[in-house]
Coordinates of C-alpha atoms in Angstrom, one line a residue:
X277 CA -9.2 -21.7 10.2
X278 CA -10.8 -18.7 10.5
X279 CA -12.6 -16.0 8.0
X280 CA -11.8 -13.6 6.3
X281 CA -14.4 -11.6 7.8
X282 CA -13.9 -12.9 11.2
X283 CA -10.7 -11.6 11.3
X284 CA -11.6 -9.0 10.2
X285 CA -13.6 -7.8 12.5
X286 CA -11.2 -9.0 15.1
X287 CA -8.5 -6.7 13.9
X288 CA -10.8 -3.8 14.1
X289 CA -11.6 -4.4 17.9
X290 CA -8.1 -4.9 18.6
X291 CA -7.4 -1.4 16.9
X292 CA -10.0 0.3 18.7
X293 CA -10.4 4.1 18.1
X294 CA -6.6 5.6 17.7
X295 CA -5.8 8.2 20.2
X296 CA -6.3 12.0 19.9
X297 CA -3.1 14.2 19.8
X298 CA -2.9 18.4 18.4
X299 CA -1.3 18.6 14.9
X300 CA -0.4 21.9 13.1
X301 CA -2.4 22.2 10.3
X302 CA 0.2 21.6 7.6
X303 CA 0.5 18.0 9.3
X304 CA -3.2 16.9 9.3
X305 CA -4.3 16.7 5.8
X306 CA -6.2 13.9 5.2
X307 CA -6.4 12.9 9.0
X308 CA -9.8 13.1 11.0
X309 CA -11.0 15.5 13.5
X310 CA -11.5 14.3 17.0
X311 CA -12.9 17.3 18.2
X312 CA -14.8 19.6 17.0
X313 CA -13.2 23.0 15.3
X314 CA -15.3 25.9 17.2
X315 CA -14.8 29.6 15.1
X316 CA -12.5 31.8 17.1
X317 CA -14.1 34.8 14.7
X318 CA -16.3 35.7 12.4
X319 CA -16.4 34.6 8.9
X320 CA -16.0 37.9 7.3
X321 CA -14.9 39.2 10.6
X322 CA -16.1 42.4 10.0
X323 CA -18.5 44.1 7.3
X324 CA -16.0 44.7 4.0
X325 CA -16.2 45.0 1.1
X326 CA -16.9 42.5 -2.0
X327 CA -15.5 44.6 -5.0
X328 CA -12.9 47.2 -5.8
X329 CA -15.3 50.7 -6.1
X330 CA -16.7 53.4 -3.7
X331 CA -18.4 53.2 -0.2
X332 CA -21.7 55.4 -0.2
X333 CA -24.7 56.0 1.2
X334 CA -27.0 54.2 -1.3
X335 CA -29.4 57.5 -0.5
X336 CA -26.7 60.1 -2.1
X337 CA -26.8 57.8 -5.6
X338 CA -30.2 57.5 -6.3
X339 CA -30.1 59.1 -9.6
X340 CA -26.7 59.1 -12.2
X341 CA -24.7 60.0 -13.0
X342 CA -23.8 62.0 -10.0
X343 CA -20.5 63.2 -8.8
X344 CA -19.2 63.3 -4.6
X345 CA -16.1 64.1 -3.4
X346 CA -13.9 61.6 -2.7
X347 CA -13.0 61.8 1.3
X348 CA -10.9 58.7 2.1
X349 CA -8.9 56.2 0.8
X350 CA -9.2 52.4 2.4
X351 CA -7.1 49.7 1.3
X352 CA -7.3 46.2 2.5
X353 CA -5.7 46.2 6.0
X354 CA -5.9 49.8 7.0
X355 CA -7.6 49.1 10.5
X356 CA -8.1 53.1 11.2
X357 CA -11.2 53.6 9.1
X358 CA -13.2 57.3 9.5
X359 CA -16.8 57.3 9.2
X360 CA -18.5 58.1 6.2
X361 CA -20.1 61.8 6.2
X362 CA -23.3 62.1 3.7
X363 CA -22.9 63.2 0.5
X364 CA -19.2 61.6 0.2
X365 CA -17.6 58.8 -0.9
X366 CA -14.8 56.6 0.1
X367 CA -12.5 54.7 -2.6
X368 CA -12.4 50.7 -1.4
X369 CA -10.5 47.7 -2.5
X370 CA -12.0 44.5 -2.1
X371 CA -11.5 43.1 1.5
X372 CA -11.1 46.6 2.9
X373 CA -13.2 47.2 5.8
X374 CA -16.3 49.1 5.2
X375 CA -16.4 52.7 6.4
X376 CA -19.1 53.5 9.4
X377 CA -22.0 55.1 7.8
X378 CA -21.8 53.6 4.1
X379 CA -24.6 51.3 3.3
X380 CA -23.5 50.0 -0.3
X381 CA -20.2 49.6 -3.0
X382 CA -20.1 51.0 -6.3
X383 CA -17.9 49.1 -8.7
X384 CA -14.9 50.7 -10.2
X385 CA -16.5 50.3 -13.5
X386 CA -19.3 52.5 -12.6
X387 CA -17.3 54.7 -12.1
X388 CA -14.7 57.3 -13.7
X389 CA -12.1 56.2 -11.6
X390 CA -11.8 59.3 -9.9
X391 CA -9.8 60.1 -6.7
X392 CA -10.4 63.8 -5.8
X393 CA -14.1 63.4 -6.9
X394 CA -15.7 60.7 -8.4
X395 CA -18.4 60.6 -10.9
X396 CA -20.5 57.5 -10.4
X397 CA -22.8 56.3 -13.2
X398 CA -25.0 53.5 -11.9
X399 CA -27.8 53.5 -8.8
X400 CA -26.8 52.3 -5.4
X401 CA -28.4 50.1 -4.4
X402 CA -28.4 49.6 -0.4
X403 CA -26.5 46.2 0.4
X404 CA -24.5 46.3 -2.7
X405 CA -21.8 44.5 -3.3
X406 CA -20.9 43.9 0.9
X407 CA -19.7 40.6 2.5
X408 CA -21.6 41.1 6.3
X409 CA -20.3 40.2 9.2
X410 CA -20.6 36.6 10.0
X411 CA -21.9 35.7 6.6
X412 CA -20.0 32.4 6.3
X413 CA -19.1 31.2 10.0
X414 CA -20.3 32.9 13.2
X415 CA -18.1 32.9 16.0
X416 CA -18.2 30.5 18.8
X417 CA -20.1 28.0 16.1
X418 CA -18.7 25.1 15.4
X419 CA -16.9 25.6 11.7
X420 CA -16.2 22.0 11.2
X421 CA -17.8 18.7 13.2
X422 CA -15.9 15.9 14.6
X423 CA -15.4 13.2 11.9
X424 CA -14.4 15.7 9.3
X425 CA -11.7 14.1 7.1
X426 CA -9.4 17.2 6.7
X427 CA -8.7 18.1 2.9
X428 CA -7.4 21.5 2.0
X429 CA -10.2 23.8 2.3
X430 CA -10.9 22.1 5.8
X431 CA -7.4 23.0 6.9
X432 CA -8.3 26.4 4.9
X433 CA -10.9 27.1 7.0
X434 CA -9.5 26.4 10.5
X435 CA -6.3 28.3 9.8
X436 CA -9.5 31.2 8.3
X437 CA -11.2 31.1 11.8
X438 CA -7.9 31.4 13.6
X439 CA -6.5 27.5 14.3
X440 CA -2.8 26.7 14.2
X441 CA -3.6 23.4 15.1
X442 CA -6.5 20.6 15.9
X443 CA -7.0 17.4 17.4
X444 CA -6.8 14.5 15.3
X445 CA -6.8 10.7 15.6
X446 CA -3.5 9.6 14.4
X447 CA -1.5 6.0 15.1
X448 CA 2.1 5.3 15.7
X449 CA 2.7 2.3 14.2
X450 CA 6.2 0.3 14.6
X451 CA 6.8 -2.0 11.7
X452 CA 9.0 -4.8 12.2
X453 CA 10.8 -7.2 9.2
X454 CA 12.0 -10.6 10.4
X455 CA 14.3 -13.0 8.9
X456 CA 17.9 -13.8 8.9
X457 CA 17.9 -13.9 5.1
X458 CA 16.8 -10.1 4.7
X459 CA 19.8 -8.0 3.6
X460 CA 19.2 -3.7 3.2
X461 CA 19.8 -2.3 -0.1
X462 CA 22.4 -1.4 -1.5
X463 CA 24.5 -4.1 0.7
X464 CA 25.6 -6.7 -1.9
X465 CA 23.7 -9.9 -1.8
X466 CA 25.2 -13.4 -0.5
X467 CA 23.7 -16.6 -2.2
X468 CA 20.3 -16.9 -0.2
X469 CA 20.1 -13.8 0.7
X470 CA 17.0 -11.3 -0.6
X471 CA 17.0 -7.7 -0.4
X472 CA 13.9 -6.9 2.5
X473 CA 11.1 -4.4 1.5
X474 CA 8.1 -5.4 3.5
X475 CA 8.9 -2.6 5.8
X476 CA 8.9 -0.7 2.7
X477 CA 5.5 -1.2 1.4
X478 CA 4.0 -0.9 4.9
X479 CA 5.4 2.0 6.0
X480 CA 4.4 3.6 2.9
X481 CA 1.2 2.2 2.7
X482 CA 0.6 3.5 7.1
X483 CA 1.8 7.0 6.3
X484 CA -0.7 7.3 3.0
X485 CA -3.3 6.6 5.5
X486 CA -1.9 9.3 7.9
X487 CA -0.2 7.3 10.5
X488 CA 3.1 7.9 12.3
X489 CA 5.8 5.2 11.3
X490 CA 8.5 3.9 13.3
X491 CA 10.5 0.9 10.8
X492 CA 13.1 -2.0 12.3
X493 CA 14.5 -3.6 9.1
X494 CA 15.6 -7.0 8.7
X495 CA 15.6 -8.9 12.8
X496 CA 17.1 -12.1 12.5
X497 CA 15.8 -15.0 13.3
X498 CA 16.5 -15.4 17.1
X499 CA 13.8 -15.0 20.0
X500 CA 16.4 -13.1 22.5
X501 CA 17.3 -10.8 19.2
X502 CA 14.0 -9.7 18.5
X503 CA 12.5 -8.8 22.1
X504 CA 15.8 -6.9 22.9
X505 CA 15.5 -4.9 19.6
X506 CA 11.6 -4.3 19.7
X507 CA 10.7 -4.4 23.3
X508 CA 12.2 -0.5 24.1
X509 CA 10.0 1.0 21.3
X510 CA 7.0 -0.4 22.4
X511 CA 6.7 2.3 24.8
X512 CA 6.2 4.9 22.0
X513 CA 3.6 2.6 19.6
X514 CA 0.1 2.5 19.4
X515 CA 0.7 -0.5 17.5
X516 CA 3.0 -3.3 16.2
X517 CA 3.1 -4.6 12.8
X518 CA 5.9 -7.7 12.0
X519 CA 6.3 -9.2 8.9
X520 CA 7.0 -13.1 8.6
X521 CA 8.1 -15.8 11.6
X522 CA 4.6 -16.8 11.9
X523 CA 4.2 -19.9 9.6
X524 CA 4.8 -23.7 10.7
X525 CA 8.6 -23.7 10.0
X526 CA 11.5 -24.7 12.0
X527 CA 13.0 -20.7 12.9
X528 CA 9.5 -19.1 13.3
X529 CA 10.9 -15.8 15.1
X530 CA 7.8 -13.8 15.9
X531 CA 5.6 -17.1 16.6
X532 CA 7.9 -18.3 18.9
X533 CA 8.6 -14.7 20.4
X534 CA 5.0 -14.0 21.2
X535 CA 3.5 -17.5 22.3
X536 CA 1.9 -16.9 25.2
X537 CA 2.5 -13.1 25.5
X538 CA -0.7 -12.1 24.4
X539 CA -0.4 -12.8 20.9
X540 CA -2.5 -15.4 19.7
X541 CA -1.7 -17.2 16.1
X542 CA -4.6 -18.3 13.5
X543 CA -4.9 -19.3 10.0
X544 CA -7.0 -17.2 8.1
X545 CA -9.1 -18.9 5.4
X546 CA -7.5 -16.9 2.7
X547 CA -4.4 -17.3 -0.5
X548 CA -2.3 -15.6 -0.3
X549 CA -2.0 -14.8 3.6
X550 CA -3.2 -17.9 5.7
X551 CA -0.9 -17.6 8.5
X552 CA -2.1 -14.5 10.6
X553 CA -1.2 -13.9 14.4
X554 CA -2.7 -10.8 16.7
X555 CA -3.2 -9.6 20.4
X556 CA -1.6 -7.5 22.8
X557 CA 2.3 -7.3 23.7
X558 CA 2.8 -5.7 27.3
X559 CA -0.4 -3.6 26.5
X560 CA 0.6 -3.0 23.2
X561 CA -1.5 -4.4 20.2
X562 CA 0.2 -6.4 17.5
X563 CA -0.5 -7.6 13.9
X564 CA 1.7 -10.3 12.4
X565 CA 1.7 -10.8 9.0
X566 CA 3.6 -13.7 6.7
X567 CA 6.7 -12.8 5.3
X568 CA 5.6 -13.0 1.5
X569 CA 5.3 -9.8 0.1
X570 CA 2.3 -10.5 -2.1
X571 CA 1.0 -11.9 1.5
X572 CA 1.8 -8.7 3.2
X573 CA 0.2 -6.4 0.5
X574 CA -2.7 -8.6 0.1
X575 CA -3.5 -9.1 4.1
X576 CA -2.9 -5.2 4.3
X577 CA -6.2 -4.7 1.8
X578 CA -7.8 -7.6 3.6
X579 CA -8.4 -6.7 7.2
X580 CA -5.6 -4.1 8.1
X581 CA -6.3 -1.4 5.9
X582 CA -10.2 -1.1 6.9
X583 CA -9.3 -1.9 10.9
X584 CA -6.8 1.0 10.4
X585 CA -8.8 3.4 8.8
X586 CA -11.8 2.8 11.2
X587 CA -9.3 3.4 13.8
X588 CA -8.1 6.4 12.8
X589 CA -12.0 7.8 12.4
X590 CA -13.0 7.2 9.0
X591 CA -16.6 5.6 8.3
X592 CA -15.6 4.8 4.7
X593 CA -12.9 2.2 5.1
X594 CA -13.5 -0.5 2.0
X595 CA -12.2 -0.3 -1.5
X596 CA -14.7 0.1 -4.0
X597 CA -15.8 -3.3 -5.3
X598 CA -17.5 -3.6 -8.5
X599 CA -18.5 -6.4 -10.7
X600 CA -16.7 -7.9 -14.0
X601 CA -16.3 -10.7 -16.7
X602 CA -13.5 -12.6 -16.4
X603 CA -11.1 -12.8 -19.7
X604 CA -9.2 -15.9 -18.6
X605 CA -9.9 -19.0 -16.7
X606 CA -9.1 -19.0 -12.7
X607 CA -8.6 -22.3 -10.1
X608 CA -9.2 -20.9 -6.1
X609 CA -8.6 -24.1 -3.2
X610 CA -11.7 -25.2 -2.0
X611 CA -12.6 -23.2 2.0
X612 CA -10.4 -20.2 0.4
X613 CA -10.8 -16.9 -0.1
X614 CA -8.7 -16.1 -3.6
X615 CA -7.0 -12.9 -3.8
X616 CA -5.6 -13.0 -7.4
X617 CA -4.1 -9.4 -8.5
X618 CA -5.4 -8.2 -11.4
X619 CA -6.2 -5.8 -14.5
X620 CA -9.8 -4.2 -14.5
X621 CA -10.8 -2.3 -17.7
X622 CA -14.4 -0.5 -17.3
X623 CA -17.4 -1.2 -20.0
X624 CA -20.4 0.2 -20.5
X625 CA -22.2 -3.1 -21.3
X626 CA -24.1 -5.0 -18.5
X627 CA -21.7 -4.9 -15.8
X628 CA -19.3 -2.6 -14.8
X629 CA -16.3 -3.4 -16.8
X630 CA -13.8 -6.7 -17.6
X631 CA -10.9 -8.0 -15.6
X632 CA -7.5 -10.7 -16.0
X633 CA -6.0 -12.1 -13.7
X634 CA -2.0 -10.3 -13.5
X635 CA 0.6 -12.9 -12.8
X636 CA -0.2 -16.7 -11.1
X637 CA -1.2 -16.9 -7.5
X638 CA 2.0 -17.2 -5.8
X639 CA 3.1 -14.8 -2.9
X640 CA 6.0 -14.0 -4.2
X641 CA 5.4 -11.8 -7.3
X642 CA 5.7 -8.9 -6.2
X643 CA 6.4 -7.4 -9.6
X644 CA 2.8 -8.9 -10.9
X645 CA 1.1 -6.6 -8.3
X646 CA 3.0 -3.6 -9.4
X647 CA 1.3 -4.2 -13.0
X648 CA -2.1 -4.5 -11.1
X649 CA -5.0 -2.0 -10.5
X650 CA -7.6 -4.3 -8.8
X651 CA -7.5 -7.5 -6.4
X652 CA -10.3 -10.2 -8.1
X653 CA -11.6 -12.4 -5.4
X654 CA -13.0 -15.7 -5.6
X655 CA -15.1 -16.6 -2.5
X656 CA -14.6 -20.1 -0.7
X657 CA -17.2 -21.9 -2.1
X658 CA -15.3 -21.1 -5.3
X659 CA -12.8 -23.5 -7.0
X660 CA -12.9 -22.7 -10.4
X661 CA -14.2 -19.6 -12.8
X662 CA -14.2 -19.9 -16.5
X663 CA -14.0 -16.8 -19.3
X664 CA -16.7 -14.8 -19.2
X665 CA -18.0 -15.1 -15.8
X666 CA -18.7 -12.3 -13.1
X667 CA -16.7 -12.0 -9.8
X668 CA -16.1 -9.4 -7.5
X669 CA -13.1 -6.6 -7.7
X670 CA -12.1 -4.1 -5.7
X671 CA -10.5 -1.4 -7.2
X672 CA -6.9 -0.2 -5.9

């Protein structure tokens, strides 16, 4: 067998660094730059000003009150602006540009308001109250690095600096569900037959972490079956993920679709999750999961989640993991890394909080993992854990 670790890491080098392709903006939140975003202007782009008031020369209000005549109006977007002549004002909204020839903003409220003249009843001060050129971003700089994970005053900014769209590392992924006993909701069920959702969870799960998504539901179990319906839409993945066929069974679809294609098959010293297959199919690289849907969910925190985030550019790939105090007893198998699902509840005491196991240990509970906010893990040297002992969480 191998580690969890191990395959870990293999995952990761199998994933590589995900391609580079131009999104618009409003389709790379939460992706990560591959290049970076250079300034096509200025941040203001031109001198304006900061407050609704008067543009003056700060040497014409040195004393108040005083009173000028009231020369121009600018509002925000007039793009004709006359110079300021001394001993004048202009009336300003914020944003407006600021007039040649004015050196500082008086605020409304100093003012009376006026529009044919205006009395003004505070000093100028030179500088007042005016957002300079280039103050924020400078153009030609770069206004966000490579690496940047895009939230929404990143995207804010490009669009601000004139971007319609950046480069990005992003992944198609085709997801693949095997078995002959998968049926689609809302088909009525035959004795032996389960309704599939693998392809549920991990397309969900991909396209939280920004990838692109391409789902086959439910393949049968039958070699010629699954290469004719896979093998076209290879051409537009980056990757392939397949849920079960890769156990030690008699009608093992993807195992005995992918021997010897590139695809090598391990078992992974973990429970749930043990049988694990990965390589490259006609160029393309492939992650096999078991068919379990505990299995799936739990190898998908395990070794794909961080391999697929890393891809995709992120330094910050792991859950959180804290520590916590057991409430009930646990069992692990000996050479086994124990994934149990479970509910966490911080403390202020010692260590960070408590936790409970959520449902037993079997692969199929899916409904157990719902009720769950944290994965407890028991290391391999581990076979047992009584109440009140510490073990590691991570937090989902």
């Amino acid at each position: 067998m191998i580690s969890v670790d191990d395959y870990r890491e293999r995952i990761t080098a199998l994933l590589g660094t995900a391609p580079a392709t131009s999104l618009p903006l409003a389709a790379a939140a939460g992706l990560v730059l591959a290049e970076d975003v250079l300034a096509g202007v200025s941040l203001p782009p031109f001198d304006n000003s900061a407050m609704d008031g008067y543009a003056v020369r700060a040497a014409d209000v040195t004393t108040s009150p005083v009173t000028l005549p009231v020369a121009d109006d600018i509002p925000a977007g007039r793009v004709d602006v006359g110079t300021l002549e001394p001993g004048t004002a202009h009336r300003i909204m914020t944003g407006a540009p600021l007039p040649p020839g004015a050196d500082a903003v008086v605020m409304v409220e100093d003012t009376d308001r006026g529009t044919e003249t205006v009395t003004i009843t505070a000093e100028a001060r030179e500088g007042a109250h005016i957002r300079r050129t280039g103050e924020d971003v400078v153009a030609g700089t770069v206004a966000l690095p490579a690496g940047t994970v895009l939230g929404h005053s990143h995207l804010g900014l490009a669009a601000a600096v004139g971007l319609a769209e950046v480069r990005v590392h992003r992944l198609r992924v085709l997801i693949a569900s095997t078995g002959t006993e998968l049926i689609d909701a809302p088909a009525p069920l035959r004795h032996g037959q389960i309704y599939e959702s693998n392809s549920v969870m991990l397309a969900a799960a991909l396209r939280e972490l920004g990838c692109e998504v391409d789902v086959v539901r439910s393949v049968v179990d039958d070699v010629e079956e699954f290469r004719k319906v896979i093998e076209p839409r290879l051409a537009g993945a980056d990757l392939l993920v397949t849920s079960g066929g890769v156990s030690a069974g008699a009608y093992e679809v993807v195992k005995d679709a992918l021997t010897g294609q590139g695809v090598e098959f391990a078992k992974v010293a973990m429970q749930p999750g043990g049988p694990q297959g990965s390589g490259r199919w006609q160029g393309v690289p492939v992650v096999t999961l078991p068919g379990n849907p505990v299995s799936v969910l739990v190898s998908f925190e395990a070794f794909l989640r961080p391999a697929l985030l890393a891809a995709l550019g992120h330094t910050d790939v792991s859950r959180h993991q804290v520590r916590a105090r057991l409430t009930e007893e646990m069992s692990s198998p000996a050479g086994r890394r124990q994934f149990r699902r479970g509910v966490f509840a911080p403390s202020g005491r010692e260590v960070t909080g408590v936790v409970g196991p959520r449902g037993g240990p079997g692969s199929h509970l899916l409904a157990a993992f719902t009720q769950a906010n944290c994965l407890i893990v028991l290391p391999e040297d581990v076979t047992s854990a009584a109440v009140g002992d510490e073990v590691d969480v991570l937090l989902l």
